[in-house]
Coordinates of C-alpha atoms in Angstrom, one line a residue:
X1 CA 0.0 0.0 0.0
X2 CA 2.7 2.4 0.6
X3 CA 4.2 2.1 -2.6
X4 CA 1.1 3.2 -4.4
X5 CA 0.5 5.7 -1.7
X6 CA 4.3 7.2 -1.2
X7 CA 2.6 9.9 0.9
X8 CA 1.7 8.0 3.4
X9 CA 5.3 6.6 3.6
X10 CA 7.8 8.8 6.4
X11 CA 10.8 7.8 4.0
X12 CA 9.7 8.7 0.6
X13 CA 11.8 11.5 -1.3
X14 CA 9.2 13.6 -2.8
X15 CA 9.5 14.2 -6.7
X16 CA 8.5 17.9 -6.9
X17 CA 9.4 20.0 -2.9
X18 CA 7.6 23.6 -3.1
X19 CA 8.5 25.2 0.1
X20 CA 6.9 28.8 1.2
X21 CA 6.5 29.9 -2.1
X22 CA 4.5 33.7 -2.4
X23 CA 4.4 35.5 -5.5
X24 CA 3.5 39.4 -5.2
X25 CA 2.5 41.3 -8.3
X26 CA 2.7 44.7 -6.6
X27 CA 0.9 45.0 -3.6
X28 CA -1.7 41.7 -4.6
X29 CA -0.7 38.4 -3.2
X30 CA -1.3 35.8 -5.6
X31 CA 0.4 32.9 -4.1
X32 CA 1.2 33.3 -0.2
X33 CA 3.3 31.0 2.0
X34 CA 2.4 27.7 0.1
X35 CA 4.1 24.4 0.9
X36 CA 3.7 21.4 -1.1
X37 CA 5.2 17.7 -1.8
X38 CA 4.6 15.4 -4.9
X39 CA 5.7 12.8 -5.4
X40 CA 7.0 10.4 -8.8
X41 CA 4.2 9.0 -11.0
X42 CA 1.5 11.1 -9.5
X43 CA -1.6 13.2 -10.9
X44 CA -1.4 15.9 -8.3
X45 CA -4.6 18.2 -9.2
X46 CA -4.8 22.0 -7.9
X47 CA -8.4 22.4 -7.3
X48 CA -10.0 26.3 -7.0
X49 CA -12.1 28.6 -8.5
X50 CA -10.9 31.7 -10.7
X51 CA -8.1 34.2 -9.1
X52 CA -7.6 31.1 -6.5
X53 CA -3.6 31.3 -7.2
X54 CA -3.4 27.6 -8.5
X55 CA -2.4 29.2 -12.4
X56 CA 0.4 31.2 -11.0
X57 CA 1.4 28.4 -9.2
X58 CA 1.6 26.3 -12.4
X59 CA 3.7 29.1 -14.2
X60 CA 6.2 29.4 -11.2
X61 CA 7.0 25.2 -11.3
X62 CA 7.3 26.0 -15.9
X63 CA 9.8 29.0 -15.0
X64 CA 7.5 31.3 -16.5
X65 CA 7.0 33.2 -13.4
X66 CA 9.6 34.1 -10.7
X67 CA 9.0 33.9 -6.8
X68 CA 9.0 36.6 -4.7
X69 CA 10.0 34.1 -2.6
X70 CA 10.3 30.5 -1.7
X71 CA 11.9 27.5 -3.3
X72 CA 10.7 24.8 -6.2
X73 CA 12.7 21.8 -5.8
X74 CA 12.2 19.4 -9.0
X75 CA 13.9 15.7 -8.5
X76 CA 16.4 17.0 -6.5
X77 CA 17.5 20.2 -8.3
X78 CA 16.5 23.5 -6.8
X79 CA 15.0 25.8 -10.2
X80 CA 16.1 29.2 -8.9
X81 CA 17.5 31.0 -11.9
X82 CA 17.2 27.8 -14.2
X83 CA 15.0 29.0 -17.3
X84 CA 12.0 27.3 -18.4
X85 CA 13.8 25.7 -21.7
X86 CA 16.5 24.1 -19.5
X87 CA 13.9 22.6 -17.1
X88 CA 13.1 18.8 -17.3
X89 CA 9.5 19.7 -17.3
X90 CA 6.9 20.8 -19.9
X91 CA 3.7 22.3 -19.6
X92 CA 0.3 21.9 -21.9
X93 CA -1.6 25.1 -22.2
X94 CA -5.8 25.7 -22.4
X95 CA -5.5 26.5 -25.5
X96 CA -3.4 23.4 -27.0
X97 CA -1.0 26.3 -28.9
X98 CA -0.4 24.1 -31.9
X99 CA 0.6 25.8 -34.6
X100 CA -2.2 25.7 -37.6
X101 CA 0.4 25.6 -40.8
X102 CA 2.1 22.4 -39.3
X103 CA 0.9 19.2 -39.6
X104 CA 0.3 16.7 -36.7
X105 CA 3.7 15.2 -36.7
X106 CA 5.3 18.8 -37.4
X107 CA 3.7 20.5 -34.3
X108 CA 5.3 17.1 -32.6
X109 CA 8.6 17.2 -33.9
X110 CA 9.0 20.8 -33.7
X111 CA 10.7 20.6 -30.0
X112 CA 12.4 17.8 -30.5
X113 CA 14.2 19.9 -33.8
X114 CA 14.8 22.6 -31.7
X115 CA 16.4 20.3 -29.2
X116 CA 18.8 19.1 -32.3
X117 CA 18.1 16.0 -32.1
X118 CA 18.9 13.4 -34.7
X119 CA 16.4 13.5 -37.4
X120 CA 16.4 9.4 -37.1
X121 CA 15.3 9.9 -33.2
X122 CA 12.6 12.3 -34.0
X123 CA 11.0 10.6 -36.5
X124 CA 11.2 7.3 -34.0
X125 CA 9.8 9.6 -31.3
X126 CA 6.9 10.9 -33.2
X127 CA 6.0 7.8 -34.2
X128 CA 5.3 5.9 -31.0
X129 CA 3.7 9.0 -29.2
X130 CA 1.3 9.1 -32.2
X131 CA 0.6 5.5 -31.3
X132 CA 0.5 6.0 -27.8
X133 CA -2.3 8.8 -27.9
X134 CA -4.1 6.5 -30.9
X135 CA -3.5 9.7 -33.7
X136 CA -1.2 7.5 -35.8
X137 CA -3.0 8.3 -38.8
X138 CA -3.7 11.3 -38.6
X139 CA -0.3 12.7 -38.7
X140 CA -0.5 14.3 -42.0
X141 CA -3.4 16.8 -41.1
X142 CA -3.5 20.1 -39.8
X143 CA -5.3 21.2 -36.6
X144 CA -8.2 22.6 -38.4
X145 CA -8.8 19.0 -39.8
X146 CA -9.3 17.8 -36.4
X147 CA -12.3 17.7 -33.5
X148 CA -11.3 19.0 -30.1
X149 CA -10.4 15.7 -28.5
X150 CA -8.3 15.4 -31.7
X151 CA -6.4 18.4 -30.9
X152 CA -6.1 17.7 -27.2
X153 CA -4.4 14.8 -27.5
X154 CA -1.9 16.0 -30.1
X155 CA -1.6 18.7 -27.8
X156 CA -0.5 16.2 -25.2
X157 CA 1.7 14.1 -27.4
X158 CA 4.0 17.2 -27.9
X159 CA 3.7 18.4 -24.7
X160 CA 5.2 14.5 -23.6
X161 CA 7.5 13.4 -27.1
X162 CA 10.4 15.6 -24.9
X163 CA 10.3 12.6 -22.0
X164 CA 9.8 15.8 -19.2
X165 CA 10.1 14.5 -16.1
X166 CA 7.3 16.4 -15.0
X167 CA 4.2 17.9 -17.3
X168 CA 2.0 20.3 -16.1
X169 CA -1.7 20.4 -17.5
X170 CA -3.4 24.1 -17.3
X171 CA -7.0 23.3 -17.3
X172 CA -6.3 20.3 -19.8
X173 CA -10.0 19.0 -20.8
X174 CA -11.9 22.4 -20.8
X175 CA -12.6 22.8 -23.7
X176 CA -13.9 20.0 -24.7
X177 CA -17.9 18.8 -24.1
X178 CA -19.0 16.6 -21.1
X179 CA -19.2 12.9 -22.8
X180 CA -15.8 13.6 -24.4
X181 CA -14.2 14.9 -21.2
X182 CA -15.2 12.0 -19.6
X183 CA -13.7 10.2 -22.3
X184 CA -10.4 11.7 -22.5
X185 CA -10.4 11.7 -18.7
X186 CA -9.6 7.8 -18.8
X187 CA -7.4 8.0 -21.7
X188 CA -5.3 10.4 -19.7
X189 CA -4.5 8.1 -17.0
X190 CA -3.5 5.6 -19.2
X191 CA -1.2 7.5 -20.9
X192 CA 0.6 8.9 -17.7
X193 CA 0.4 5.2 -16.2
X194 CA 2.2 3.8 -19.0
X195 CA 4.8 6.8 -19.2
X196 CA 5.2 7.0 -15.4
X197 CA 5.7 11.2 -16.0
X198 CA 4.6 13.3 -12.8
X199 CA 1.6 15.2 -13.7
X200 CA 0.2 18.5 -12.3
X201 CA -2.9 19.4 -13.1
X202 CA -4.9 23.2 -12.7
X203 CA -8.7 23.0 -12.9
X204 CA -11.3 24.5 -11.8
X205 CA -14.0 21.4 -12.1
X206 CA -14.6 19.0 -9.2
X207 CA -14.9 16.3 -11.1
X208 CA -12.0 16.2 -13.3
X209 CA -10.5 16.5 -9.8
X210 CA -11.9 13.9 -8.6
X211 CA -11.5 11.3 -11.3
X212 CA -7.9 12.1 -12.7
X213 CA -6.1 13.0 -9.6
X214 CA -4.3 10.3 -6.8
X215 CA -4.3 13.6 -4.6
X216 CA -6.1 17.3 -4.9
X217 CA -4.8 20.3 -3.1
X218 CA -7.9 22.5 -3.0
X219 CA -6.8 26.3 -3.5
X220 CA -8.6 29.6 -2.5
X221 CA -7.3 33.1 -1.6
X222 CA -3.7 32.1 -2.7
X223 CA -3.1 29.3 -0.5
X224 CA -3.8 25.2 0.0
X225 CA -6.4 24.8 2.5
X226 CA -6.3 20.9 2.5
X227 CA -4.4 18.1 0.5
X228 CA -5.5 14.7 0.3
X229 CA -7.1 11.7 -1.7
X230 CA -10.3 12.5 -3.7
X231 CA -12.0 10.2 -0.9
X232 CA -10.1 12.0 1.5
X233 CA -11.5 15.8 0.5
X234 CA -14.9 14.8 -0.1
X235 CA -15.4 12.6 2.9
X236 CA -13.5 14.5 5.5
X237 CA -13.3 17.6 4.6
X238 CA -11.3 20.0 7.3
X239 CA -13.1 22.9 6.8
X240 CA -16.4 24.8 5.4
X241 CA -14.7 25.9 2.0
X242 CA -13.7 22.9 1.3
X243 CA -16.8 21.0 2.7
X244 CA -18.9 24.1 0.2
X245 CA -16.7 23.7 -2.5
X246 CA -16.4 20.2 -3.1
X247 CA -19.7 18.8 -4.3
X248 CA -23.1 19.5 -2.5
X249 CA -23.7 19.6 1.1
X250 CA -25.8 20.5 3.8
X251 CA -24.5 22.4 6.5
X252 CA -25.9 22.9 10.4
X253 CA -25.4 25.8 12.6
X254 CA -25.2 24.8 16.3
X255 CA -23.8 24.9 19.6
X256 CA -22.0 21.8 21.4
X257 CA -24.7 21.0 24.0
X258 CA -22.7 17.8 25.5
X259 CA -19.2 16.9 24.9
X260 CA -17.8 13.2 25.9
X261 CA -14.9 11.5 25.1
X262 CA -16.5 9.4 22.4
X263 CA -19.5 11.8 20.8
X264 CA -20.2 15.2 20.7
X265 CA -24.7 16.6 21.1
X266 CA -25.1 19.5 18.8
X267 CA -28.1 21.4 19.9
X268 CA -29.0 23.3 16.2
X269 CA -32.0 25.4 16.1
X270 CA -32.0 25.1 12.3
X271 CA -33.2 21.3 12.8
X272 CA -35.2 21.8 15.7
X273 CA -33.6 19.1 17.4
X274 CA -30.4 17.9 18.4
X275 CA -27.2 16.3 16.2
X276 CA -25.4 13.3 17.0
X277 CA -22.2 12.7 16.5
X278 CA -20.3 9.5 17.3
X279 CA -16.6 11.2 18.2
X280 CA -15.3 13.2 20.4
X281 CA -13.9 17.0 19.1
X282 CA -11.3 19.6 20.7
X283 CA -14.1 22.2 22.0
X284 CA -16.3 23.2 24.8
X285 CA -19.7 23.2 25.9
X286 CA -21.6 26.4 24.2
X287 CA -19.2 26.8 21.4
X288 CA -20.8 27.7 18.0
X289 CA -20.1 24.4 15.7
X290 CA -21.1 23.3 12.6
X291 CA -21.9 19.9 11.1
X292 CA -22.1 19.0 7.5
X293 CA -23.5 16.5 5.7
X294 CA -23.7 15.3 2.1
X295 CA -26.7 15.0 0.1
X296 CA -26.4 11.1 -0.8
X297 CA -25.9 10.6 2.8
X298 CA -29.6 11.5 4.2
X299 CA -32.3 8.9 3.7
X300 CA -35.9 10.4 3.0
X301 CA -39.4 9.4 3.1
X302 CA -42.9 9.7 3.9
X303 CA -42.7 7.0 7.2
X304 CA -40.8 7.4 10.5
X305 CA -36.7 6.5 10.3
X306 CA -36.6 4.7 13.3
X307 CA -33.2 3.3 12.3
X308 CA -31.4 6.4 12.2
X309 CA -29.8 8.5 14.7
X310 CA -30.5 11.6 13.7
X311 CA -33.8 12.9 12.6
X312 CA -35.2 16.0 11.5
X313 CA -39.1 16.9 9.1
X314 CA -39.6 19.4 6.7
X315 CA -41.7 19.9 3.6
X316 CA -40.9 18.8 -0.2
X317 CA -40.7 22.7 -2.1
X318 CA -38.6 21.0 -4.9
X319 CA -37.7 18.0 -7.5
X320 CA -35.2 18.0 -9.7
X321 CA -34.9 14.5 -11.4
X322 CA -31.9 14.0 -13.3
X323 CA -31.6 10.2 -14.8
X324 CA -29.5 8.4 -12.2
X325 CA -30.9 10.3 -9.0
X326 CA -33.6 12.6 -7.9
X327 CA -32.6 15.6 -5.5
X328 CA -34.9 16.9 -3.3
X329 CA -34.8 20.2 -1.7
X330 CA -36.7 20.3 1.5
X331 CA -37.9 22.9 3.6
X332 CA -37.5 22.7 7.6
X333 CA -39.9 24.9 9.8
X334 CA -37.1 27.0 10.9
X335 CA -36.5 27.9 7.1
X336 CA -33.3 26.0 6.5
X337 CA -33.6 23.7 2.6
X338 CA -32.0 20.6 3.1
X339 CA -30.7 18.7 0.1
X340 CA -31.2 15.3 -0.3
X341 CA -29.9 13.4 -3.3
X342 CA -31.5 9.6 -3.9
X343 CA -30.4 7.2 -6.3
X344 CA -33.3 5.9 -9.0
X345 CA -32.0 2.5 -9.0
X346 CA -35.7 1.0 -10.4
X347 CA -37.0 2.3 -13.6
X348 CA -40.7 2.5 -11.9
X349 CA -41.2 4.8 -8.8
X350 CA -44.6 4.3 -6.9
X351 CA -43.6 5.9 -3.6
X352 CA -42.1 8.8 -5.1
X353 CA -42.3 12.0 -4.1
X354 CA -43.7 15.3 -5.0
X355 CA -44.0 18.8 -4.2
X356 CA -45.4 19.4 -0.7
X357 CA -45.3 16.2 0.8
X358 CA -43.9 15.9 4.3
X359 CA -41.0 14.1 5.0
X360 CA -38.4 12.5 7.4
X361 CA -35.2 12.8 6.7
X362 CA -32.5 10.8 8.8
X363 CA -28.8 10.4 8.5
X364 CA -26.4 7.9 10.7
X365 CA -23.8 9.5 13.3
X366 CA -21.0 9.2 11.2
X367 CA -22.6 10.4 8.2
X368 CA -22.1 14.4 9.7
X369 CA -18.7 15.8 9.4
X370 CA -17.3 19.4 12.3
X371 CA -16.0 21.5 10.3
X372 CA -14.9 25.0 11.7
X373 CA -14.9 28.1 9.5

């Protein structure tokens, strides 16, 4: 296990060190005090919304951007001073950047030639990252003559035919539509799984997040407010941005009524009852707490949940059925909406639910996660 997860390992050398990295432009921090390990053969995703810092951060690891202060430490070698064509990295833009009067193989080879390398080598070079990325024949057309996934993984094969040691992705898939995204998505880790190359990736969708990465750092306001696994972030998330930004969730307002060693009482006057959770917290009696809890995590219906620990009622005020699940928003007396999302795992629904019904919705103890602010 450790050698999958070399995190988790006290004696593993990480790949790629950033250590208290800020970049200022003028008075604006963009990047402030971050600290980061990767390590070889990951997909280490920088999750955050726009202005978040995670782009700059990308730039400054490609050389195209200077710290302020800080140090990037790439297999060993610190990259002060060392200019972005003499790093062993590369970096795939947005925008792919191929050049429209080359052909496939052109855009491809045109590193490698500037490199001056043998002409023998790039031809052998082109010709197996064409096959790896499945464009062999399409080598002989231009950019315009291809689809967007097309282009994006032409993009890619340049971006890799230079054997970097580490390739960053700047929002790699967003330009393509939502089938093919997921598409390409797969076909990504296949290619960095066979090539064993480091990847960084900058985006901005949970998702992608989610499904390409073996860790996310989540980004906002210029710094990494958590690191961890995709299961990690989304099930124990260590704060309320990150609880927010990750996916859907309902959060609870309340005050730590009993505190024992094993389970905290959350008396929330948004529920109109009291929260239980099975584990003990640092805090005190009376302190202002909140709880959250996902979507897909509450069960609802029309009958009493007698087998869950926490209960609370409301009334249906909207449906939203969406092929694979239903969400319901539900409205408590206090005027809280509570989310719940519920899998449609039979084609024919007699018991289900509309608009105005009243409902019981219950979640186990270890369903909630304390988060602080």
């Amino acid at each position: 296990m450790t050698a999958a997860r070399p995190w988790t390992d006290p004696n593993a050398v990480p790949f790629l060190q950033i250590k208290n990295i800020t970049k200022k432009f003028g008075a604006f921090v963009a990047v402030e005090n971050v600290s980061l390990d990767v390590y070889k053969g990951e997909i280490f995703c920088l999750l955050g919304g726009s202005g978040c810092g995670k782009s700059t951060l990308l730039r400054m690891l490609a050389g195209f951007e200077t710290p302020t202060s800080g140090q990037i430490i790439i297999d060993g070698q610190d990259q002060d001073g060392v200019a972005p064509y003499d790093r062993e990295t590369n970096m795939m833009f947005q925008s792919y950047a191929l050049f429209p009067h080359m052909t496939v193989e052109k855009n491809i080879a045109y590193g490698l030639k500037r490199a001056g390398l043998p002409r023998a080598e790039i031809a052998t070079r082109v010709t197996d990252i064409l096959s790896l990325v499945q464009m062999d024949r399409f080598a002989t057309r231009k950019p315009h003559q291809l689809s967007g996934g097309q282009r994006q993984r032409i993009a890619l094969a340049r971006s890799l035919v230079k054997k970097p040691k580490l390739l960053m992705l700047d929002e790699p898939l967003g330009a393509l539509d939502k089938k093919l995204r997921e598409e390409t998505q797969s076909e990504l880790i296949k290619i960095q799984e066979s090539l064993g190359v480091t990847f960084v990736v900058v985006t901005h969708d949970q998702e992608e997040a989610m499904t390409l990465s073996s860790r996310i750092g989540v980004m906002t306001d210029g710094q990494i407010v958590q690191v961890g696994t995709p299961h990690e972030i989304y099930e124990y998330p260590q704060n309320r941005f990150v609880a927010d930004f990750i996916g859907s969730v309902n959060v609870f307002e309340g005050r730590i009524k009993e505190d024992g060693e094993d389970h905290v009482i959350i008396a929330s006057p948004e529920t109109g009852t009291d929260i239980y959770v099975p584990h003990g917290i640092v805090g005190v009696e009376g302190q202002k707490i909140a709880i959250a809890v996902r979507p897909e995590k509450i069960e609802i219906s029309k009958k009493q949940l007698i087998d869950m620990r926490n209960n609370i009622n409301g009334v249906v005020d909207e449906v939203s059925y969406m092929g694979n699940l239903t969400n319901y928003h539900v409205a408590l007396s206090s005027g809280k909406r509570v989310r719940v999302s519920q899998s449609n795992r039979t084609r024919d629904d007699d018991d289900a639910l509309s608009v105005g019904d009243k409902v019981n919705l219950g979640w186990a103890g270890r369903a909630g996660v304390v988060v602080t602010s």
